[in-house]
Structure formats: structure tokens, C-alpha cells
PDB file of C-alpha atoms in Angstrom:
ATOM      1  CA  MET A   1     -13.803  12.356 -25.838  1.00  0.00           C
ATOM      2  CA  ARG A   2     -13.446   9.081 -27.998  1.00  0.00           C
ATOM      3  CA  PHE A   3      -9.857   9.903 -28.770  1.00  0.00           C
ATOM      4  CA  PHE A   4      -9.167  10.411 -24.981  1.00  0.00           C
ATOM      5  CA  CYS A   5     -10.725   7.086 -24.217  1.00  0.00           C
ATOM      6  CA  MET A   6      -8.778   5.434 -26.939  1.00  0.00           C
ATOM      7  CA  GLY A   7      -5.503   6.882 -25.774  1.00  0.00           C
ATOM      8  CA  VAL A   8      -5.966   6.088 -21.964  1.00  0.00           C
ATOM      9  CA  GLY A   9      -7.024   2.627 -23.072  1.00  0.00           C
ATOM     10  CA  VAL A  10      -3.737   2.054 -24.985  1.00  0.00           C
ATOM     11  CA  LEU A  11      -1.704   3.529 -22.039  1.00  0.00           C
ATOM     12  CA  CYS A  12      -3.500   1.107 -19.458  1.00  0.00           C
ATOM     13  CA  LEU A  13      -2.618  -1.868 -21.682  1.00  0.00           C
ATOM     14  CA  ALA A  14       1.036  -0.648 -22.003  1.00  0.00           C
ATOM     15  CA  TYR A  15       1.336  -0.371 -18.382  1.00  0.00           C
ATOM     16  CA  PHE A  16      -0.345  -3.707 -17.859  1.00  0.00           C
ATOM     17  CA  ALA A  17       2.265  -5.214 -20.244  1.00  0.00           C
ATOM     18  CA  ALA A  18       5.062  -3.472 -18.031  1.00  0.00           C
ATOM     19  CA  LEU A  19       3.733  -4.823 -14.762  1.00  0.00           C
ATOM     20  CA  MET A  20       3.437  -8.245 -16.197  1.00  0.00           C
ATOM     21  CA  THR A  21       7.173  -8.452 -16.782  1.00  0.00           C
ATOM     22  CA  VAL A  22       7.971  -8.193 -13.068  1.00  0.00           C
ATOM     23  CA  LYS A  23       4.909 -10.447 -12.336  1.00  0.00           C
ATOM     24  CA  MET A  24       3.250  -7.566 -10.270  1.00  0.00           C
ATOM     25  CA  ASP A  25       0.125  -8.760  -8.204  1.00  0.00           C
ATOM     26  CA  PHE A  26      -3.150  -7.294  -9.290  1.00  0.00           C
ATOM     27  CA  ALA A  27      -1.825  -6.048 -12.653  1.00  0.00           C
ATOM     28  CA  GLY A  28      -5.114  -7.353 -14.324  1.00  0.00           C
ATOM     29  CA  ILE A  29      -6.965  -4.302 -13.075  1.00  0.00           C
ATOM     30  CA  TRP A  30      -5.056  -2.225 -15.640  1.00  0.00           C
ATOM     31  CA  LEU A  31      -6.058  -4.902 -18.516  1.00  0.00           C
ATOM     32  CA  LEU A  32      -9.662  -4.299 -17.532  1.00  0.00           C
ATOM     33  CA  LEU A  33      -9.321  -0.709 -17.480  1.00  0.00           C
ATOM     34  CA  GLY A  34      -7.529  -0.702 -20.807  1.00  0.00           C
ATOM     35  CA  LEU A  35     -10.268  -2.822 -22.273  1.00  0.00           C
ATOM     36  CA  LEU A  36     -13.103  -0.637 -20.966  1.00  0.00           C
ATOM     37  CA  PHE A  37     -11.624   2.602 -22.122  1.00  0.00           C
ATOM     38  CA  LEU A  38     -11.069   1.153 -25.737  1.00  0.00           C
ATOM     39  CA  ALA A  39     -14.553  -0.078 -25.478  1.00  0.00           C
ATOM     40  CA  VAL A  40     -16.101   3.374 -24.581  1.00  0.00           C
ATOM     41  CA  GLY A  41     -13.852   5.010 -27.352  1.00  0.00           C
ATOM     42  CA  GLY A  42     -14.862   2.512 -29.789  1.00  0.00           C
ATOM     43  CA  VAL A  43     -18.643   3.099 -29.208  1.00  0.00           C
ATOM     44  CA  GLY A  44     -17.987   6.745 -29.720  1.00  0.00           C
ATOM     45  CA  PHE A  45     -16.416   6.165 -33.018  1.00  0.00           C
ATOM     46  CA  LEU A  46     -19.403   4.017 -34.110  1.00  0.00           C
ATOM     47  CA  GLU A  47     -21.934   6.634 -32.939  1.00  0.00           C
ATOM     48  CA  LYS A  48     -20.072   9.344 -34.806  1.00  0.00           C
ATOM     49  CA  ALA A  49     -20.187   7.039 -37.955  1.00  0.00           C
ATOM     50  CA  GLY A  50     -23.952   6.738 -37.453  1.00  0.00           C
ATOM     51  CA  ILE A  51     -23.630   2.892 -36.943  1.00  0.00           C
ATOM     52  CA  LEU A  52     -24.812   2.929 -33.394  1.00  0.00           C
ATOM     53  CA  ALA A  53     -27.276   5.177 -31.550  1.00  0.00           C
ATOM     54  CA  ILE A  54     -27.178   5.488 -28.018  1.00  0.00           C
ATOM     55  CA  PRO A  55     -30.414   6.976 -26.190  1.00  0.00           C
ATOM     56  CA  SER A  56     -29.787  10.221 -24.327  1.00  0.00           C
ATOM     57  CA  ALA A  57     -31.127   8.757 -21.081  1.00  0.00           C
ATOM     58  CA  VAL A  58     -28.342   6.079 -21.163  1.00  0.00           C
ATOM     59  CA  LYS A  59     -25.931   8.639 -21.815  1.00  0.00           C
ATOM     60  CA  TRP A  60     -26.808  10.782 -18.952  1.00  0.00           C
ATOM     61  CA  GLY A  61     -27.220   7.797 -16.696  1.00  0.00           C
ATOM     62  CA  GLY A  62     -23.900   6.423 -17.412  1.00  0.00           C
ATOM     63  CA  GLY A  63     -22.338   9.871 -17.307  1.00  0.00           C
ATOM     64  CA  ILE A  64     -23.761  10.590 -13.764  1.00  0.00           C
ATOM     65  CA  LEU A  65     -22.654   6.952 -12.499  1.00  0.00           C
ATOM     66  CA  CYS A  66     -19.262   7.539 -13.824  1.00  0.00           C
ATOM     67  CA  LEU A  67     -18.946  10.865 -12.114  1.00  0.00           C
ATOM     68  CA  LEU A  68     -19.977   9.405  -8.806  1.00  0.00           C
ATOM     69  CA  LEU A  69     -17.562   6.631  -9.003  1.00  0.00           C
ATOM     70  CA  LEU A  70     -14.912   8.982  -9.913  1.00  0.00           C
ATOM     71  CA  ALA A  71     -15.664  11.229  -6.976  1.00  0.00           C
ATOM     72  CA  VAL A  72     -15.560   8.276  -4.525  1.00  0.00           C
ATOM     73  CA  PHE A  73     -12.261   7.121  -6.138  1.00  0.00           C
ATOM     74  CA  LEU A  74     -10.707  10.730  -5.830  1.00  0.00           C
ATOM     75  CA  PHE A  75     -11.627  10.994  -2.258  1.00  0.00           C
ATOM     76  CA  VAL A  76     -10.072   7.763  -1.182  1.00  0.00           C
ATOM     77  CA  GLU A  77      -7.108   8.489  -3.263  1.00  0.00           C
ATOM     78  CA  GLY A  78      -6.827  11.874  -1.634  1.00  0.00           C
ATOM     79  CA  ARG A  79      -6.659  10.302   1.820  1.00  0.00           C
ATOM     80  CA  ILE A  80      -3.965   7.665   0.602  1.00  0.00           C
ATOM     81  CA  VAL A  81      -1.708  10.355  -0.957  1.00  0.00           C
ATOM     82  CA  GLY A  82      -2.070  12.425   2.191  1.00  0.00           C
ATOM     83  CA  GLY A  83      -0.506   9.498   4.074  1.00  0.00           C
ATOM     84  CA  MET A  84       2.328   9.453   1.886  1.00  0.00           C
ATOM     85  CA  ARG A  85       3.622  12.721   3.574  1.00  0.00           C
ATOM     86  CA  ALA A  86       3.869  11.099   7.062  1.00  0.00           C
ATOM     87  CA  LYS A  87       6.964  12.171   8.817  1.00  0.00           C
ATOM     88  CA  GLY A  88       6.458  10.234  12.113  1.00  0.00           C
ATOM     89  CA  GLU A  89       6.578  11.942  15.493  1.00  0.00           C
ATOM     90  CA  THR A  90       9.708  12.035  17.476  1.00  0.00           C
ATOM     91  CA  GLY A  91      10.336  10.163  20.892  1.00  0.00           C
ATOM     92  CA  ALA A  92       8.201   6.821  19.940  1.00  0.00           C
ATOM     93  CA  ASP A  93       8.429   3.977  22.383  1.00  0.00           C
ATOM     94  CA  TYR A  94       8.241   1.664  19.259  1.00  0.00           C
ATOM     95  CA  VAL A  95       8.942   1.553  15.778  1.00  0.00           C
ATOM     96  CA  LEU A  96       6.738  -1.150  14.188  1.00  0.00           C
ATOM     97  CA  VAL A  97       8.149  -1.969  10.856  1.00  0.00           C
ATOM     98  CA  LEU A  98       5.660  -3.845   8.751  1.00  0.00           C
ATOM     99  CA  GLY A  99       7.169  -6.893   6.831  1.00  0.00           C
ATOM    100  CA  ALA A 100       7.250  -7.154   2.885  1.00  0.00           C
ATOM    101  CA  GLN A 101       8.412  -9.699   0.648  1.00  0.00           C
ATOM    102  CA  VAL A 102      11.838 -11.491   1.227  1.00  0.00           C
ATOM    103  CA  ARG A 103      13.503 -13.185  -1.755  1.00  0.00           C
ATOM    104  CA  GLY A 104      15.218 -16.224  -0.050  1.00  0.00           C
ATOM    105  CA  THR A 105      17.024 -14.442   2.707  1.00  0.00           C
ATOM    106  CA  THR A 106      17.440 -11.026   1.110  1.00  0.00           C
ATOM    107  CA  PRO A 107      14.757  -8.237   1.770  1.00  0.00           C
ATOM    108  CA  SER A 108      12.862  -7.060  -1.374  1.00  0.00           C
ATOM    109  CA  ARG A 109      13.413  -3.412  -2.496  1.00  0.00           C
ATOM    110  CA  ALA A 110      10.320  -2.289  -0.859  1.00  0.00           C
ATOM    111  CA  LEU A 111      11.285  -3.908   2.501  1.00  0.00           C
ATOM    112  CA  LYS A 112      14.798  -2.556   2.221  1.00  0.00           C
ATOM    113  CA  ARG A 113      13.311   0.953   1.944  1.00  0.00           C
ATOM    114  CA  ARG A 114      11.219   0.375   5.072  1.00  0.00           C
ATOM    115  CA  LEU A 115      14.234  -0.598   6.927  1.00  0.00           C
ATOM    116  CA  GLU A 116      16.463   2.271   5.682  1.00  0.00           C
ATOM    117  CA  THR A 117      13.757   4.589   6.823  1.00  0.00           C
ATOM    118  CA  ALA A 118      13.231   2.697  10.106  1.00  0.00           C
ATOM    119  CA  CYS A 119      17.113   2.621  10.790  1.00  0.00           C
ATOM    120  CA  GLN A 120      17.356   6.263  10.269  1.00  0.00           C
ATOM    121  CA  TYR A 121      14.486   7.008  12.851  1.00  0.00           C
ATOM    122  CA  LEU A 122      16.247   4.518  15.514  1.00  0.00           C
ATOM    123  CA  ARG A 123      19.430   6.452  15.109  1.00  0.00           C
ATOM    124  CA  GLU A 124      17.715   9.769  15.793  1.00  0.00           C
ATOM    125  CA  ASN A 125      15.501   8.196  18.558  1.00  0.00           C
ATOM    126  CA  PRO A 126      17.755   6.179  20.825  1.00  0.00           C
ATOM    127  CA  GLY A 127      15.078   5.469  23.213  1.00  0.00           C
ATOM    128  CA  ALA A 128      12.852   3.665  20.636  1.00  0.00           C
ATOM    129  CA  LYS A 129      12.717  -0.043  20.354  1.00  0.00           C
ATOM    130  CA  ALA A 130      12.040  -1.646  16.860  1.00  0.00           C
ATOM    131  CA  LEU A 131       9.174  -4.048  16.412  1.00  0.00           C
ATOM    132  CA  LEU A 132       9.921  -6.297  13.261  1.00  0.00           C
ATOM    133  CA  SER A 133       6.791  -7.957  12.142  1.00  0.00           C
ATOM    134  CA  GLY A 134       6.282 -10.560   9.429  1.00  0.00           C
ATOM    135  CA  GLY A 135       6.276 -14.335   9.150  1.00  0.00           C
ATOM    136  CA  LYS A 136       7.628 -16.672   6.290  1.00  0.00           C
ATOM    137  CA  GLY A 137       5.684 -16.649   3.004  1.00  0.00           C
ATOM    138  CA  ASN A 138       6.199 -18.409  -0.263  1.00  0.00           C
ATOM    139  CA  GLY A 139       9.536 -18.367  -1.715  1.00  0.00           C
ATOM    140  CA  GLU A 140      11.093 -17.081   1.701  1.00  0.00           C
ATOM    141  CA  GLU A 141      13.762 -19.212   3.364  1.00  0.00           C
ATOM    142  CA  ILE A 142      13.504 -17.232   6.595  1.00  0.00           C
ATOM    143  CA  THR A 143      10.854 -15.177   8.217  1.00  0.00           C
ATOM    144  CA  GLU A 144      10.516 -11.379   7.236  1.00  0.00           C
ATOM    145  CA  ALA A 145      11.124 -10.514  10.702  1.00  0.00           C
ATOM    146  CA  LYS A 146      14.460 -12.291  10.742  1.00  0.00           C
ATOM    147  CA  ALA A 147      15.434 -10.771   7.449  1.00  0.00           C
ATOM    148  CA  MET A 148      14.712  -7.334   9.084  1.00  0.00           C
ATOM    149  CA  GLU A 149      16.793  -8.150  12.219  1.00  0.00           C
ATOM    150  CA  GLU A 150      19.696  -9.183  10.160  1.00  0.00           C
ATOM    151  CA  TYR A 151      19.658  -6.010   8.142  1.00  0.00           C
ATOM    152  CA  LEU A 152      19.391  -3.723  11.146  1.00  0.00           C
ATOM    153  CA  LEU A 153      22.155  -5.642  12.974  1.00  0.00           C
ATOM    154  CA  GLY A 154      24.315  -5.040   9.822  1.00  0.00           C
ATOM    155  CA  GLU A 155      23.623  -1.382  10.314  1.00  0.00           C
ATOM    156  CA  GLY A 156      24.878  -1.416  13.847  1.00  0.00           C
ATOM    157  CA  ILE A 157      21.575  -1.291  15.550  1.00  0.00           C
ATOM    158  CA  ASP A 158      21.838  -2.482  19.149  1.00  0.00           C
ATOM    159  CA  PRO A 159      20.166  -6.140  19.339  1.00  0.00           C
ATOM    160  CA  ALA A 160      18.661  -5.199  22.666  1.00  0.00           C
ATOM    161  CA  ARG A 161      16.400  -2.669  20.754  1.00  0.00           C
ATOM    162  CA  LEU A 162      15.126  -5.367  18.348  1.00  0.00           C
ATOM    163  CA  ILE A 163      11.854  -7.432  18.834  1.00  0.00           C
ATOM    164  CA  LEU A 164      10.775 -10.004  16.393  1.00  0.00           C
ATOM    165  CA  GLU A 165       7.131 -10.939  15.758  1.00  0.00           C
ATOM    166  CA  ASP A 166       7.293 -13.765  13.271  1.00  0.00           C
ATOM    167  CA  ARG A 167       3.948 -15.219  12.723  1.00  0.00           C
ATOM    168  CA  SER A 168       2.001 -12.542  10.925  1.00  0.00           C
ATOM    169  CA  THR A 169       0.836 -12.863   7.180  1.00  0.00           C
ATOM    170  CA  SER A 170      -0.939  -9.709   6.594  1.00  0.00           C
ATOM    171  CA  THR A 171      -0.995  -6.084   7.989  1.00  0.00           C
ATOM    172  CA  VAL A 172      -3.971  -6.870  10.107  1.00  0.00           C
ATOM    173  CA  GLU A 173      -2.014  -9.628  11.823  1.00  0.00           C
ATOM    174  CA  ASN A 174       1.141  -7.410  12.025  1.00  0.00           C
ATOM    175  CA  LEU A 175      -0.803  -5.022  14.247  1.00  0.00           C
ATOM    176  CA  LYS A 176      -2.662  -7.751  16.160  1.00  0.00           C
ATOM    177  CA  PHE A 177       0.266  -9.889  17.073  1.00  0.00           C
ATOM    178  CA  CYS A 178       2.420  -7.105  18.045  1.00  0.00           C
ATOM    179  CA  GLN A 179       0.024  -6.098  20.728  1.00  0.00           C
ATOM    180  CA  VAL A 180       1.590  -8.644  22.993  1.00  0.00           C
ATOM    181  CA  PHE A 181       4.772  -6.623  23.102  1.00  0.00           C
ATOM    182  CA  LEU A 182       3.324  -3.224  23.710  1.00  0.00           C
ATOM    183  CA  ASP A 183       0.329  -1.384  25.235  1.00  0.00           C
ATOM    184  CA  PRO A 184      -1.580   0.180  22.187  1.00  0.00           C
ATOM    185  CA  GLY A 185      -3.609   2.486  24.435  1.00  0.00           C
ATOM    186  CA  GLU A 186      -0.422   3.909  26.237  1.00  0.00           C
ATOM    187  CA  ASP A 187       2.621   3.458  24.066  1.00  0.00           C
ATOM    188  CA  LYS A 188       3.683   5.858  21.504  1.00  0.00           C
ATOM    189  CA  VAL A 189       3.920   3.721  18.275  1.00  0.00           C
ATOM    190  CA  ILE A 190       5.435   4.613  14.770  1.00  0.00           C
ATOM    191  CA  ILE A 191       4.265   2.519  11.964  1.00  0.00           C
ATOM    192  CA  VAL A 192       7.000   2.246   9.140  1.00  0.00           C
ATOM    193  CA  THR A 193       5.709   1.295   5.711  1.00  0.00           C
ATOM    194  CA  ASN A 194       6.077   2.344   2.035  1.00  0.00           C
ATOM    195  CA  ASN A 195       4.369   5.645   1.520  1.00  0.00           C
ATOM    196  CA  PHE A 196       1.247   4.435  -0.372  1.00  0.00           C
ATOM    197  CA  HIS A 197       0.545   1.945   2.460  1.00  0.00           C
ATOM    198  CA  VAL A 198       0.431   4.466   5.375  1.00  0.00           C
ATOM    199  CA  PHE A 199      -2.968   5.488   5.382  1.00  0.00           C
ATOM    200  CA  ARG A 200      -4.491   1.951   5.520  1.00  0.00           C
ATOM    201  CA  ALA A 201      -2.031   0.722   8.091  1.00  0.00           C
ATOM    202  CA  LEU A 202      -2.985   3.702  10.264  1.00  0.00           C
ATOM    203  CA  ALA A 203      -6.622   3.069   9.699  1.00  0.00           C
ATOM    204  CA  LEU A 204      -6.319  -0.663  10.747  1.00  0.00           C
ATOM    205  CA  ALA A 205      -4.225   0.305  13.663  1.00  0.00           C
ATOM    206  CA  ARG A 206      -6.622   2.673  15.100  1.00  0.00           C
ATOM    207  CA  LYS A 207      -9.547   0.241  14.626  1.00  0.00           C
ATOM    208  CA  GLN A 208      -7.557  -2.335  16.601  1.00  0.00           C
ATOM    209  CA  GLY A 209      -7.133   0.142  19.553  1.00  0.00           C
ATOM    210  CA  TYR A 210      -3.827   1.891  18.830  1.00  0.00           C
ATOM    211  CA  LYS A 211      -4.273   5.403  20.410  1.00  0.00           C
ATOM    212  CA  ARG A 212      -1.005   6.954  20.181  1.00  0.00           C
ATOM    213  CA  VAL A 213      -0.047   5.980  16.629  1.00  0.00           C
ATOM    214  CA  SER A 214       1.428   7.917  13.544  1.00  0.00           C
ATOM    215  CA  GLY A 215       3.075   6.952  10.307  1.00  0.00           C
ATOM    216  CA  LEU A 216       6.629   7.113   8.771  1.00  0.00           C
ATOM    217  CA  ALA A 217       6.487   6.827   5.128  1.00  0.00           C
ATOM    218  CA  ALA A 218       9.224   5.020   3.238  1.00  0.00           C
ATOM    219  CA  PRO A 219       9.880   5.653  -0.388  1.00  0.00           C
ATOM    220  CA  SER A 220       8.414   3.448  -3.151  1.00  0.00           C
ATOM    221  CA  GLU A 221       9.346   2.842  -6.845  1.00  0.00           C
ATOM    222  CA  PRO A 222       8.197   5.844  -8.951  1.00  0.00           C
ATOM    223  CA  PHE A 223       7.121   3.809 -11.857  1.00  0.00           C
ATOM    224  CA  TYR A 224       5.024   1.582  -9.929  1.00  0.00           C
ATOM    225  CA  GLN A 225       3.201   4.224  -7.871  1.00  0.00           C
ATOM    226  CA  PRO A 226       0.097   4.430 -10.052  1.00  0.00           C
ATOM    227  CA  HIS A 227      -0.372   0.731  -9.587  1.00  0.00           C
ATOM    228  CA  TYR A 228       0.284   1.012  -5.888  1.00  0.00           C
ATOM    229  CA  LEU A 229      -2.230   3.700  -5.455  1.00  0.00           C
ATOM    230  CA  MET A 230      -4.855   1.829  -7.687  1.00  0.00           C
ATOM    231  CA  ARG A 231      -4.290  -1.373  -5.637  1.00  0.00           C
ATOM    232  CA  GLU A 232      -4.666   0.475  -2.094  1.00  0.00           C
ATOM    233  CA  PHE A 233      -8.019   1.692  -3.368  1.00  0.00           C
ATOM    234  CA  PHE A 234      -9.363  -1.852  -3.570  1.00  0.00           C
ATOM    235  CA  ALA A 235      -7.436  -3.038  -0.651  1.00  0.00           C
ATOM    236  CA  LEU A 236      -9.286  -0.274   1.512  1.00  0.00           C
ATOM    237  CA  GLY A 237     -12.450  -1.176  -0.029  1.00  0.00           C
ATOM    238  CA  LYS A 238     -11.806  -4.953   1.126  1.00  0.00           C
ATOM    239  CA  GLU A 239     -10.743  -3.871   4.600  1.00  0.00           C
ATOM    240  CA  TRP A 240     -13.935  -1.800   4.868  1.00  0.00           C
ATOM    241  CA  ALA A 241     -16.249  -4.507   3.651  1.00  0.00           C
ATOM    242  CA  VAL A 242     -14.964  -6.841   6.377  1.00  0.00           C
ATOM    243  CA  HIS A 243     -15.033  -4.247   9.098  1.00  0.00           C
ATOM    244  CA  ASN A 244     -11.324  -4.027   9.659  1.00  0.00           C
ATOM    245  CA  ILE A 245     -11.514  -0.226   9.284  1.00  0.00           C
TER     246      ILE A 245
END
């Protein structure tokens, strides 16, 4: 077990270093996990060498606590992974595309993948309108909604099908501010976002009264997927704590 912990600790630290090269938010969790696993592994080596003695009660208590935490983590991650397979129902009234970072006036890779997925759905479902939701954040020269509109217009989507919501700065606000354009209790809504984000987006939507809602998962970067899944676990915990889900 001590070798396993040391190995996992090294991998976590290496992953943290890789995330820092692209200034990924919340990357510090991997630094903390790496140091934790290295510490546990180090304690194991000290005990093996007879330098440190840990009471059996402490070992059992720590083991049970770790198993409980692991069970909660795996349960939540199972729900997140389940949402990653969302295909979206046909015949939606609205396709709600959640905003993501815009670099200057150019959609980030994450946002572009959402737009590619939404664009395909709009072509296959000509009766659906697109709700493009996202305000203007730091480093963005235009709103996320405007950047999405320009992308979809460039793909030949009819401008009459595009509705812009350009004030929101979070998923909660995306869903809240879009309600002025639709009836959340009656309209059939497809939420388009990156795969790891689908479960949380749908949970937030249902809490806000969206009755006929389903998700449509856009791809995300495979290398960063472990980080996205880890970050979503804590994001869900935060939303639960403030009663958003």
C-alpha cells in the first residue's frame, strides 16, 4: 500500500504541474492530493522501519473514514459520468447553449465544442431555436453570447433562430436569465454543455423549474478529463450547500 500511495502521489504532482502550464483553475487540488498520498506513503515506510508506531484504533478509524469518503466520491462521480452520455431528445423548442470562456472575440476550445454540437442539433431539428447564454468576463472583448452568435451565423444558422442572453456569469444565472425567453414548465429544452458538466446543469435546471429538460453532451479534452471530473465533484458540493440543487 505504501508503494501505491507514493506512486499515486507522484502522478498527482505531475498532473498538477501539467495543469499549471495552461493555468487551469482549481489545479491546486492535485497538489494537495499528491502531498496527502506522499505523506501516507511516507508514514507507511516509517512504520515499516520501526521508526513510527500507529495504534490499531487509529488505523481502523482512518480506514473506515477513507472508505466512506471514497463511497460518496464514487457515487457522485457515477452520476457525473452518467450525464456524459446525454444525447439530447429530438424536437426541442429551445437549445440552450451554456457559455464558456471567450479569448478576446474567439470562442475557447470548450465553447467551440459546445457550438459544434449545438450546430449539428439545430441542423437536424429545424424547428428549434437557440438560446445563447453568457455575459462578458475578464479578458473577453465581447460577450460569450455574441461570440456564439457570430460562430453560428458563420455556420449558416438562420439569425431568426438565435436568441441572446448576455448578462449571466454562472450556470445558475444562465438558466435563470433564460427563463424570460421561454416557459420552463412547458417548453422542451435541450441544454448543451461539455460532457462533464451535463449532470450539474440538469440538476440546477430542474431545481429552477425546468420540467421538460434534457442534456446534450459536447466532447471535452481527454487529457483534462480527470481534472474536470474532480472539479465537478466539488462544484456539486458547493451547489448543494447553497441549495441550488
